[in-house]
Amino acid sequence: DIAGAKLRDRNSLQKAVDSVRRNKIGLQGFVETAFHGTERPVGMRLINELELFANVVNVKSIPGVKSRYGNIDFTIIREQTEDAFSGLEHETIPGVVENLKIITRQQSLKIAQFAFNYAQRNNLDKVTAVHKANIMKLADGLFLQCCREVAELYPSIEFNDMIVDNACMQMVSNPYQFKVLVVPNLYGSILSNLGAGLIGGAGFVPGYSIGRDYVLYEQGARHSFGQVAGKDIANPTGFIISSVEMLRHMNLHSYADAIYNGLMDVIKSKKALMDPIAVGTKLL
């Protein structure tokens, strides 16, 4: 338990890390981070401690959930150990703050390789790299170059790239063109939430963070939903689906199927009222 008052307790965080290292797997809820202060977010500390370099978010329509589009199914693969999330900020002089955007060849190649492997394993025939190399020619230019190098190793998979501004517009106007998107950290955070909005909201998207040795299952859109605490309207759908995927990863398919089928039955039966815009699900 690293929530609430225990957020600043290093021992609580270490217990969570030790548990994942011992079991090789975990299920985590998002812990809210204060806007002020110098403390690094708990999620970032877990990612760094466990070297979970890839975040995988499956944006997939759920039958029975009213949304702007139907039959959406694409995956966002986000490098999550560097970029502007590196936590390297300082005030140069009063009133002037620098946030360092870190992009390395090692991590860019690693996430590109992961994305193409993911596409190959799941019989997906297209990978799109999202970047801003027209402006950040060195940083995003390096990321894009690494994606292009890896793409040459997978001739059977179509590869294209898209500037992040255009990718946002394309995602809301024609999301069906995407199969797998590979993105740096900050753009991945934005696009994951944008994708969640297309299928009904942040409460509907599952995800996981993975490294060489460990995997953490979690909601795909990282919101603590603190504003709905105690109101009986929190939407657990994405978290439940993440739990199902964790059970499948552990080869506990019968349990996973039972939970998933039960969830789908509840949604289809209209026993829960889904707000297609907000986060809430009010059980009747």
PDB file of N, CA and C in Angstrom, residues 69 74 128 130-131 162-175 177-178 181 183 186-195 198:
ATOM      1  N   TYR A  69     -16.849   6.786 -31.825  1.00  0.00           N
ATOM      2  CA  TYR A  69     -16.540   5.837 -32.890  1.00  0.00           C
ATOM      3  C   TYR A  69     -16.820   4.425 -32.400  1.00  0.00           C
ATOM      4  N   PHE A  74      -6.445   0.044 -31.753  1.00  0.00           N
ATOM      5  CA  PHE A  74      -5.036   0.314 -32.032  1.00  0.00           C
ATOM      6  C   PHE A  74      -4.273   0.381 -30.712  1.00  0.00           C
ATOM      7  N   THR A 128       3.431   3.208 -36.777  1.00  0.00           N
ATOM      8  CA  THR A 128       3.561   4.645 -37.018  1.00  0.00           C
ATOM      9  C   THR A 128       4.398   5.267 -35.906  1.00  0.00           C
ATOM     10  N   VAL A 130       5.568   8.592 -34.012  1.00  0.00           N
ATOM     11  CA  VAL A 130       5.072   9.959 -33.802  1.00  0.00           C
ATOM     12  C   VAL A 130       6.199  10.795 -33.208  1.00  0.00           C
ATOM     13  N   HIS A 131       6.402  12.007 -33.733  1.00  0.00           N
ATOM     14  CA  HIS A 131       7.572  12.800 -33.365  1.00  0.00           C
ATOM     15  C   HIS A 131       7.316  14.283 -33.632  1.00  0.00           C
ATOM     16  N   MET A 162       4.729  10.406 -38.404  1.00  0.00           N
ATOM     17  CA  MET A 162       3.748  11.483 -38.380  1.00  0.00           C
ATOM     18  C   MET A 162       4.143  12.495 -37.303  1.00  0.00           C
ATOM     19  N   ILE A 163       4.115  13.770 -37.656  1.00  0.00           N
ATOM     20  CA  ILE A 163       4.373  14.828 -36.683  1.00  0.00           C
ATOM     21  C   ILE A 163       3.246  14.822 -35.654  1.00  0.00           C
ATOM     22  N   VAL A 164       3.575  15.031 -34.392  1.00  0.00           N
ATOM     23  CA  VAL A 164       2.618  14.830 -33.305  1.00  0.00           C
ATOM     24  C   VAL A 164       1.374  15.700 -33.454  1.00  0.00           C
ATOM     25  N   ASP A 165       1.510  16.926 -33.939  1.00  0.00           N
ATOM     26  CA  ASP A 165       0.343  17.786 -34.147  1.00  0.00           C
ATOM     27  C   ASP A 165      -0.643  17.114 -35.096  1.00  0.00           C
ATOM     28  N   ASN A 166      -0.100  16.636 -36.212  1.00  0.00           N
ATOM     29  CA  ASN A 166      -0.931  15.979 -37.211  1.00  0.00           C
ATOM     30  C   ASN A 166      -1.485  14.669 -36.679  1.00  0.00           C
ATOM     31  N   ALA A 167      -0.690  13.950 -35.879  1.00  0.00           N
ATOM     32  CA  ALA A 167      -1.150  12.669 -35.331  1.00  0.00           C
ATOM     33  C   ALA A 167      -2.386  12.859 -34.458  1.00  0.00           C
ATOM     34  N   CYS A 168      -2.409  13.946 -33.673  1.00  0.00           N
ATOM     35  CA  CYS A 168      -3.587  14.223 -32.840  1.00  0.00           C
ATOM     36  C   CYS A 168      -4.812  14.472 -33.702  1.00  0.00           C
ATOM     37  N   MET A 169      -4.637  15.275 -34.742  1.00  0.00           N
ATOM     38  CA  MET A 169      -5.751  15.563 -35.639  1.00  0.00           C
ATOM     39  C   MET A 169      -6.212  14.306 -36.366  1.00  0.00           C
ATOM     40  N   GLN A 170      -5.263  13.505 -36.851  1.00  0.00           N
ATOM     41  CA  GLN A 170      -5.603  12.275 -37.562  1.00  0.00           C
ATOM     42  C   GLN A 170      -6.311  11.278 -36.653  1.00  0.00           C
ATOM     43  N   MET A 171      -5.917  11.251 -35.392  1.00  0.00           N
ATOM     44  CA  MET A 171      -6.523  10.290 -34.464  1.00  0.00           C
ATOM     45  C   MET A 171      -7.988  10.590 -34.218  1.00  0.00           C
ATOM     46  N   VAL A 172      -8.352  11.857 -34.170  1.00  0.00           N
ATOM     47  CA  VAL A 172      -9.759  12.184 -33.934  1.00  0.00           C
ATOM     48  C   VAL A 172     -10.569  12.198 -35.221  1.00  0.00           C
ATOM     49  N   SER A 173      -9.914  12.326 -36.372  1.00  0.00           N
ATOM     50  CA  SER A 173     -10.656  12.373 -37.636  1.00  0.00           C
ATOM     51  C   SER A 173     -10.731  11.014 -38.315  1.00  0.00           C
ATOM     52  N   ASN A 174      -9.676  10.195 -38.173  1.00  0.00           N
ATOM     53  CA  ASN A 174      -9.679   8.866 -38.785  1.00  0.00           C
ATOM     54  C   ASN A 174      -8.809   7.910 -37.976  1.00  0.00           C
ATOM     55  N   PRO A 175      -9.295   7.464 -36.818  1.00  0.00           N
ATOM     56  CA  PRO A 175      -8.484   6.578 -35.963  1.00  0.00           C
ATOM     57  C   PRO A 175      -8.249   5.202 -36.557  1.00  0.00           C
ATOM     58  N   GLN A 177      -6.893   4.355 -39.236  1.00  0.00           N
ATOM     59  CA  GLN A 177      -5.649   4.228 -39.999  1.00  0.00           C
ATOM     60  C   GLN A 177      -4.503   3.690 -39.144  1.00  0.00           C
ATOM     61  N   PHE A 178      -4.667   3.679 -37.823  1.00  0.00           N
ATOM     62  CA  PHE A 178      -3.572   3.291 -36.936  1.00  0.00           C
ATOM     63  C   PHE A 178      -3.680   1.834 -36.494  1.00  0.00           C
ATOM     64  N   LEU A 181       1.265   2.572 -32.681  1.00  0.00           N
ATOM     65  CA  LEU A 181       1.981   3.842 -32.656  1.00  0.00           C
ATOM     66  C   LEU A 181       3.136   3.722 -31.670  1.00  0.00           C
ATOM     67  N   VAL A 183       5.986   5.990 -29.681  1.00  0.00           N
ATOM     68  CA  VAL A 183       6.078   7.414 -29.360  1.00  0.00           C
ATOM     69  C   VAL A 183       7.034   7.658 -28.193  1.00  0.00           C
ATOM     70  N   LEU A 186       6.377  12.019 -23.594  1.00  0.00           N
ATOM     71  CA  LEU A 186       5.359  13.062 -23.461  1.00  0.00           C
ATOM     72  C   LEU A 186       4.230  12.888 -24.464  1.00  0.00           C
ATOM     73  N   TYR A 187       4.575  12.620 -25.714  1.00  0.00           N
ATOM     74  CA  TYR A 187       3.531  12.438 -26.727  1.00  0.00           C
ATOM     75  C   TYR A 187       2.675  11.219 -26.407  1.00  0.00           C
ATOM     76  N   GLY A 188       3.291  10.203 -25.827  1.00  0.00           N
ATOM     77  CA  GLY A 188       2.531   9.011 -25.451  1.00  0.00           C
ATOM     78  C   GLY A 188       1.492   9.300 -24.398  1.00  0.00           C
ATOM     79  N   SER A 189       1.847  10.148 -23.435  1.00  0.00           N
ATOM     80  CA  SER A 189       0.885  10.536 -22.402  1.00  0.00           C
ATOM     81  C   SER A 189      -0.319  11.243 -23.018  1.00  0.00           C
ATOM     82  N   ILE A 190      -0.054  12.138 -23.946  1.00  0.00           N
ATOM     83  CA  ILE A 190      -1.130  12.903 -24.591  1.00  0.00           C
ATOM     84  C   ILE A 190      -1.989  11.997 -25.468  1.00  0.00           C
ATOM     85  N   LEU A 191      -1.356  11.204 -26.311  1.00  0.00           N
ATOM     86  CA  LEU A 191      -2.110  10.375 -27.254  1.00  0.00           C
ATOM     87  C   LEU A 191      -2.902   9.279 -26.548  1.00  0.00           C
ATOM     88  N   SER A 192      -2.385   8.748 -25.437  1.00  0.00           N
ATOM     89  CA  SER A 192      -3.129   7.724 -24.699  1.00  0.00           C
ATOM     90  C   SER A 192      -4.442   8.280 -24.162  1.00  0.00           C
ATOM     91  N   ASN A 193      -4.388   9.499 -23.664  1.00  0.00           N
ATOM     92  CA  ASN A 193      -5.618  10.120 -23.157  1.00  0.00           C
ATOM     93  C   ASN A 193      -6.549  10.522 -24.290  1.00  0.00           C
ATOM     94  N   LEU A 194      -5.990  10.945 -25.400  1.00  0.00           N
ATOM     95  CA  LEU A 194      -6.812  11.265 -26.569  1.00  0.00           C
ATOM     96  C   LEU A 194      -7.523  10.011 -27.065  1.00  0.00           C
ATOM     97  N   GLY A 195      -6.783   8.912 -27.134  1.00  0.00           N
ATOM     98  CA  GLY A 195      -7.391   7.657 -27.557  1.00  0.00           C
ATOM     99  C   GLY A 195      -8.481   7.201 -26.606  1.00  0.00           C
ATOM    100  N   LEU A 198     -11.786   8.658 -27.301  1.00  0.00           N
ATOM    101  CA  LEU A 198     -12.474   8.142 -28.483  1.00  0.00           C
ATOM    102  C   LEU A 198     -13.354   6.944 -28.172  1.00  0.00           C
TER     103      LEU A 198
END
